Short mmCIF file of C-alpha atoms in Angstrom, two decimals:
data_model
loop_
_atom_site.label_atom_id
_atom_site.label_comp_id
_atom_site.label_asym_id
_atom_site.label_seq_id
_atom_site.Cartn_x
_atom_site.Cartn_y
_atom_site.Cartn_z
CA MET A 1472 0.00 0.00 0.00
CA THR A 1473 1.26 3.48 -0.84
CA ASP A 1474 -1.63 5.45 0.64
CA LEU A 1475 -4.54 4.95 3.01
CA THR A 1476 -7.42 5.09 0.55
CA HIS A 1477 -7.66 1.28 0.49
CA GLN A 1478 -10.85 0.01 2.13
CA ASN A 1479 -8.99 -2.04 4.78
CA CYS A 1480 -6.77 0.92 5.67
CA GLN A 1481 -9.81 3.17 6.09
CA ALA A 1482 -11.52 0.56 8.26
CA LEU A 1483 -8.40 0.36 10.42
CA LEU A 1484 -8.21 4.12 10.69
CA GLY A 1485 -11.80 4.23 11.96
CA SER A 1486 -10.98 1.70 14.70
CA LEU A 1487 -7.50 2.96 15.51
CA SER A 1488 -8.32 4.74 18.78
CA GLU A 1489 -10.30 1.82 20.15
CA TYR A 1490 -7.57 -0.61 19.09
CA ILE A 1491 -4.93 1.48 20.91
CA ASP A 1492 -7.15 1.67 24.02
CA GLY A 1493 -7.69 -2.10 23.99
CA GLU A 1494 -11.44 -1.72 23.58
CA LEU A 1495 -11.98 -3.97 20.54
CA PRO A 1496 -13.09 -7.61 20.62
CA PRO A 1497 -10.24 -10.14 20.09
CA GLU A 1498 -11.46 -11.29 16.67
CA LEU A 1499 -11.38 -7.71 15.34
CA CYS A 1500 -7.91 -7.21 16.85
CA LYS A 1501 -6.71 -10.29 14.99
CA GLU A 1502 -8.05 -8.93 11.69
CA ILE A 1503 -6.32 -5.61 12.33
CA GLU A 1504 -3.03 -7.32 13.22
CA LYS A 1505 -3.22 -9.38 10.04
CA HIS A 1506 -3.69 -6.20 8.01
CA LEU A 1507 -0.83 -4.48 9.87
CA GLU A 1508 1.59 -7.28 8.95
CA GLY A 1509 1.25 -6.39 5.28
CA CYS A 1510 0.70 -2.63 5.43
CA ASP A 1511 3.70 -0.45 6.27
CA ASN A 1512 1.78 2.81 6.27
CA CYS A 1513 -0.91 1.60 8.68
CA ARG A 1514 1.83 0.26 10.95
CA ILE A 1515 3.55 3.65 10.92
CA VAL A 1516 0.27 5.45 11.65
CA LEU A 1517 -0.41 3.10 14.57
CA ASN A 1518 3.12 3.38 16.04
CA THR A 1519 3.30 7.15 15.71
CA THR A 1520 -0.22 7.64 17.11
CA ARG A 1521 0.69 5.55 20.17
CA ARG A 1522 3.88 7.57 20.62
CA THR A 1523 1.98 10.85 20.19
CA ILE A 1524 -0.29 9.93 23.11
CA ASP A 1525 2.72 8.88 25.25
CA LEU A 1526 4.55 12.14 24.55
CA VAL A 1527 1.61 14.35 25.45
CA GLN A 1528 1.13 12.43 28.70
CA ILE A 1529 4.74 12.73 29.90
CA PRO A 1530 4.75 16.46 30.82
CA SER A 1531 1.35 16.08 32.53
CA GLU A 1532 2.80 13.67 35.07
CA GLU A 1533 4.54 16.62 36.72
CA ASN A 1534 2.49 18.64 39.21
CA PRO A 1535 1.76 21.93 37.38
CA LEU A 1536 0.34 23.79 40.40
CA PRO A 1537 2.69 26.44 41.82
CA ASP A 1538 2.57 26.83 45.62
CA GLU A 1539 1.54 30.50 45.38
CA VAL A 1540 -1.46 29.58 43.17
CA ARG A 1541 -2.56 27.00 45.77
CA GLU A 1542 -2.10 29.57 48.53
CA ARG A 1543 -4.22 32.20 46.72
CA LEU A 1544 -6.90 29.59 46.04
CA PHE A 1545 -7.11 28.55 49.69
CA LYS A 1546 -7.34 32.21 50.75
CA ARG A 1547 -10.10 32.90 48.19
CA LEU A 1548 -12.05 29.93 49.54
CA ASN A 1549 -11.47 30.98 53.17
CA LEU A 1550 -9.58 27.76 53.77
CA ASP A 1551 -6.40 29.42 55.11
CA ASP A 1552 -6.49 27.18 58.19
CA TYR A 1553 -5.98 24.14 55.97
CA LEU A 1554 -3.08 25.44 53.89
CA HIS A 1555 -0.62 23.19 55.67
CA ALA A 1556 -2.86 20.15 56.01
CA ARG A 1557 -1.96 18.62 52.62
CA GLU A 1558 -1.85 14.82 52.69
CA MET B 309 -3.93 7.04 37.16
CA ASN B 310 -7.58 7.90 37.26
CA ILE B 311 -8.09 10.42 40.04
CA SER B 312 -11.74 9.50 40.61
CA THR B 313 -10.69 6.04 41.73
CA THR B 314 -7.96 7.21 44.09
CA HIS B 315 -9.95 9.49 46.39
CA ASP B 316 -13.09 8.98 48.37
CA PHE B 317 -14.95 11.96 49.69
CA SER B 318 -17.85 12.08 52.07
CA LEU B 319 -20.66 13.80 50.22
CA GLU B 320 -22.51 14.07 53.51
CA ALA B 321 -19.61 15.93 55.13
CA LEU B 322 -19.16 18.18 52.08
CA ARG B 323 -22.85 19.08 52.02
CA ALA B 324 -22.82 19.73 55.77
CA GLY B 325 -20.11 22.34 55.19
CA ASP B 326 -17.18 20.33 56.57
CA ARG B 327 -14.29 22.67 55.66
CA ALA B 328 -11.58 20.09 56.26
CA GLU B 329 -13.26 17.73 53.79
CA PHE B 330 -13.66 20.54 51.26
CA ALA B 331 -9.96 21.44 51.67
CA ARG B 332 -9.11 17.79 50.97
CA LEU B 333 -11.25 17.93 47.81
CA VAL B 334 -9.53 21.14 46.71
CA ASP B 335 -6.10 19.58 47.19
CA ALA B 336 -7.04 16.43 45.28
CA PHE B 337 -8.37 18.25 42.21
CA SER B 338 -6.46 21.55 42.05
CA ALA B 339 -3.58 20.22 39.95
CA PRO B 340 -5.69 18.53 37.23
CA ILE B 341 -8.11 21.48 37.03
CA TYR B 342 -5.25 23.99 36.80
CA ARG B 343 -3.64 21.83 34.08
CA LEU B 344 -6.95 21.68 32.18
CA GLY B 345 -7.12 25.49 32.28
CA LEU B 346 -3.50 25.83 31.19
CA LYS B 347 -3.95 23.49 28.23
CA MET B 348 -7.30 24.97 27.17
CA LEU B 349 -6.45 28.67 27.53
CA GLY B 350 -2.66 28.56 27.24
CA ASN B 351 -1.79 31.02 30.02
CA THR B 352 -1.36 30.91 33.80
CA GLN B 353 -3.69 33.82 34.65
CA ASP B 354 -6.68 32.27 32.87
CA ALA B 355 -5.81 28.86 34.36
CA GLU B 356 -5.85 30.37 37.86
CA ASP B 357 -9.20 32.09 37.18
CA ILE B 358 -10.69 28.78 36.02
CA LEU B 359 -9.31 27.04 39.12
CA GLN B 360 -10.74 29.62 41.54
CA ASN B 361 -14.10 29.91 39.77
CA THR B 362 -14.50 26.13 39.65
CA PHE B 363 -14.16 25.75 43.42
CA LEU B 364 -16.19 28.88 44.22
CA ASN B 365 -18.92 27.51 41.96
CA ALA B 366 -18.64 24.08 43.57
CA LEU B 367 -18.92 25.60 47.03
CA THR B 368 -22.05 27.53 46.03
CA HIS B 369 -23.76 24.52 44.44
CA LEU B 370 -22.68 21.74 46.79
CA SER B 371 -26.12 21.66 48.41
CA ASP B 372 -27.72 21.04 44.96
CA PHE B 373 -25.34 18.22 44.08
CA GLU B 374 -27.34 15.02 44.35
CA GLY B 375 -24.46 12.63 43.80
CA ARG B 376 -25.88 11.13 40.60
CA SER B 377 -22.41 11.45 39.08
CA SER B 378 -19.13 11.12 40.96
CA VAL B 379 -17.65 14.19 42.68
CA SER B 380 -14.81 14.00 40.16
CA THR B 381 -17.17 14.13 37.15
CA TRP B 382 -19.13 16.97 38.74
CA LEU B 383 -15.98 19.06 39.38
CA TYR B 384 -14.55 18.42 35.92
CA ARG B 385 -17.90 19.44 34.41
CA ILE B 386 -17.79 22.78 36.26
CA ALA B 387 -14.15 23.30 35.23
CA ALA B 388 -14.80 22.40 31.57
CA ASN B 389 -17.72 24.85 31.47
CA GLU B 390 -15.61 27.59 33.06
CA ALA B 391 -12.87 26.99 30.47
CA LEU B 392 -15.27 26.97 27.51
CA MET B 393 -17.02 30.12 28.77
CA LEU B 394 -13.70 31.93 29.06
CA ILE B 395 -12.70 30.82 25.55
CA ARG B 396 -16.00 32.16 24.17
CA LYS B 397 -15.43 35.42 26.01
CA ARG B 398 -11.90 35.73 24.60
CA LYS B 399 -13.16 34.99 21.09
CA SER B 400 -15.97 37.50 21.10
CA ASN B 401 -13.51 40.12 19.89
CA ILE B 402 -11.95 37.96 17.18
CA ASN B 403 -12.83 38.23 13.48
CA ILE B 404 -14.92 35.45 11.99
CA GLU B 405 -11.99 34.52 9.68
CA ASP B 406 -9.92 33.60 12.74
CA MET B 407 -12.50 31.15 14.06
CA GLN B 408 -11.70 27.46 13.97
CA PRO B 409 -13.51 25.17 11.51
CA GLU B 410 -16.87 23.73 12.49
CA ASP B 411 -16.93 20.37 14.18
CA SER B 412 -17.49 17.44 11.80
CA ASP B 413 -17.39 13.67 11.98
CA ASP B 414 -14.82 13.32 9.17
CA VAL B 415 -11.48 11.85 10.13
CA PRO B 416 -8.83 13.32 7.84
CA LEU B 417 -6.60 10.76 6.11
CA PRO B 418 -2.99 10.63 7.34
CA GLU B 419 -0.51 12.28 4.97
CA THR B 420 2.89 11.86 6.63
CA PHE B 421 4.35 8.36 6.84
CA VAL B 422 7.64 8.71 8.71
CA ASP B 423 8.19 6.27 11.57
CA TRP B 424 9.64 8.68 14.14
CA SER B 425 8.26 6.49 16.97
CA ILE B 426 11.53 4.54 16.97
CA LEU B 427 13.60 7.61 17.93
CA PRO B 428 14.98 7.43 21.49
CA GLU B 429 13.01 9.32 24.15
CA LYS B 430 15.76 11.88 24.80
CA GLU B 431 15.56 12.89 21.14
CA LEU B 432 11.78 12.99 21.20
CA LEU B 433 11.71 15.15 24.31
CA THR B 434 14.22 17.94 23.76
CA ASN B 435 13.07 21.40 24.89
CA GLU B 436 12.33 22.25 21.26
CA SER B 437 10.21 19.09 20.89
CA LYS B 438 8.29 19.78 24.10
CA SER B 439 7.43 23.20 22.77
CA ALA B 440 6.33 21.65 19.42
CA ILE B 441 4.08 19.22 21.33
CA GLU B 442 2.52 22.09 23.33
CA THR B 443 1.94 24.06 20.12
CA ALA B 444 0.34 21.04 18.44
CA VAL B 445 -2.12 20.63 21.34
CA LYS B 446 -2.92 24.37 21.28
CA LYS B 447 -3.71 24.19 17.56
CA LEU B 448 -6.49 21.62 18.03
CA PRO B 449 -10.03 23.01 17.71
CA ASP B 450 -11.46 23.66 21.22
CA SER B 451 -14.02 20.84 21.08
CA LEU B 452 -11.33 18.28 20.15
CA ARG B 453 -8.77 19.69 22.59
CA MET B 454 -11.18 19.38 25.51
CA VAL B 455 -11.93 15.71 24.73
CA PHE B 456 -8.23 14.96 24.21
CA ILE B 457 -7.21 16.59 27.52
CA LEU B 458 -9.85 14.78 29.57
CA ARG B 459 -9.21 11.40 27.94
CA ASP B 460 -5.50 11.32 27.14
CA VAL B 461 -3.98 13.85 29.54
CA GLU B 462 -6.19 13.33 32.59
CA ASP B 463 -6.73 9.65 31.75
CA LEU B 464 -10.49 9.73 32.28
CA SER B 465 -12.62 7.05 30.62
CA ILE B 466 -14.73 7.59 27.50
CA LYS B 467 -17.83 7.30 29.71
CA GLU B 468 -16.59 9.90 32.21
CA THR B 469 -15.55 12.26 29.39
CA ALA B 470 -18.99 11.89 27.80
CA GLU B 471 -20.71 12.61 31.13
CA ILE B 472 -18.55 15.67 31.81
CA LEU B 473 -19.15 17.20 28.39
CA ASN B 474 -22.74 16.02 28.02
CA LEU B 475 -21.88 14.17 24.80
CA THR B 476 -22.63 10.64 23.63
CA GLU B 477 -19.82 8.10 23.96
CA VAL B 478 -19.81 7.74 20.14
CA ASN B 479 -19.29 11.47 19.82
CA VAL B 480 -16.41 11.40 22.32
CA LYS B 481 -14.75 8.53 20.44
CA THR B 482 -15.03 10.39 17.13
CA ARG B 483 -13.58 13.59 18.58
CA LEU B 484 -10.80 11.66 20.30
CA LEU B 485 -9.80 9.92 17.07
CA ARG B 486 -9.80 13.22 15.18
CA ALA B 487 -7.73 14.89 17.90
CA ARG B 488 -5.19 12.05 18.00
CA MET B 489 -4.88 11.96 14.20
CA ALA B 490 -4.46 15.73 13.99
CA LEU B 491 -1.74 15.67 16.66
CA ARG B 492 -0.01 12.70 15.03
CA GLU B 493 0.05 14.55 11.72
CA GLN B 494 1.55 17.68 13.27
CA LEU B 495 4.18 15.78 15.23
CA SER B 496 5.02 13.65 12.18
CA SER B 497 5.69 16.78 10.13
CA TYR B 498 7.76 18.23 12.97
CA TYR B 499 9.94 15.13 13.56
CA ALA B 500 10.34 14.52 9.78
CA GLU B 501 11.54 18.11 9.35
CA ARG B 502 13.86 17.85 12.36
CA THR B 503 15.38 14.62 11.06
CA ARG B 504 16.01 16.28 7.66
CA ARG B 505 17.62 19.26 9.41
CA LYS B 506 19.93 16.95 11.38
CA GLU B 507 20.93 15.03 8.25
CA THR B 508 21.96 18.18 6.41
CA GLN B 509 24.02 19.51 9.32
#
């Protein structure tokens, strides 16, 4: 395959998210895997989509909330007494 | 990890005005709500406004909350609405030509077929790449960006995302696929271009 206009490629594209999330029934996964074995472009789209999701998730693992923002929030909510009670 | 499964809050205590329990709730959800604001609006001031308004709103409406959804879903729904309202407010002064395209169910076909997924992580996550990833997320239409953030950044389920945004699960899945494909396309162009640049150096 040189592009993704082929019917099987389009079907895979439509199920790509659910395949990545492990939400498809096993028989459909098998069909997709069979198609992937012979289709370089679909394999690339799958691999790079998976990686895209991984990459966007990595920075979000860090806590983005600065201490001064938390402090102002607690003051706004009249929760000053609990500022130091974080678990 | 899904936040809604890691914290239990006493709805009874919250409704009765238990400040310690509310402070615990604030601490559990401040970081994800601030991050949602940052990724939707793109600046710290708006993210802080969304954070404060979400909890002020929650405090005001706690007595109306019947517990039909989880506390997590309820809070995210308030935060998502705050973010979308602020976006609408910001856009009210923008020309119609600058508006993003209407939502549709079409999934655009991939155009770039470079397997950059095999590059080592330290190459994929240089400061320049991180900035390219942030820009790619910012470029998504608002309706796709919101679904993508809730599902792929905050790791909520399709069902939770649908409940938060008052959409069907089918609609969430379609938007998620379109968001992922759009991001993949942008990152593919970026890494292909970067690889070419490196080869010519």
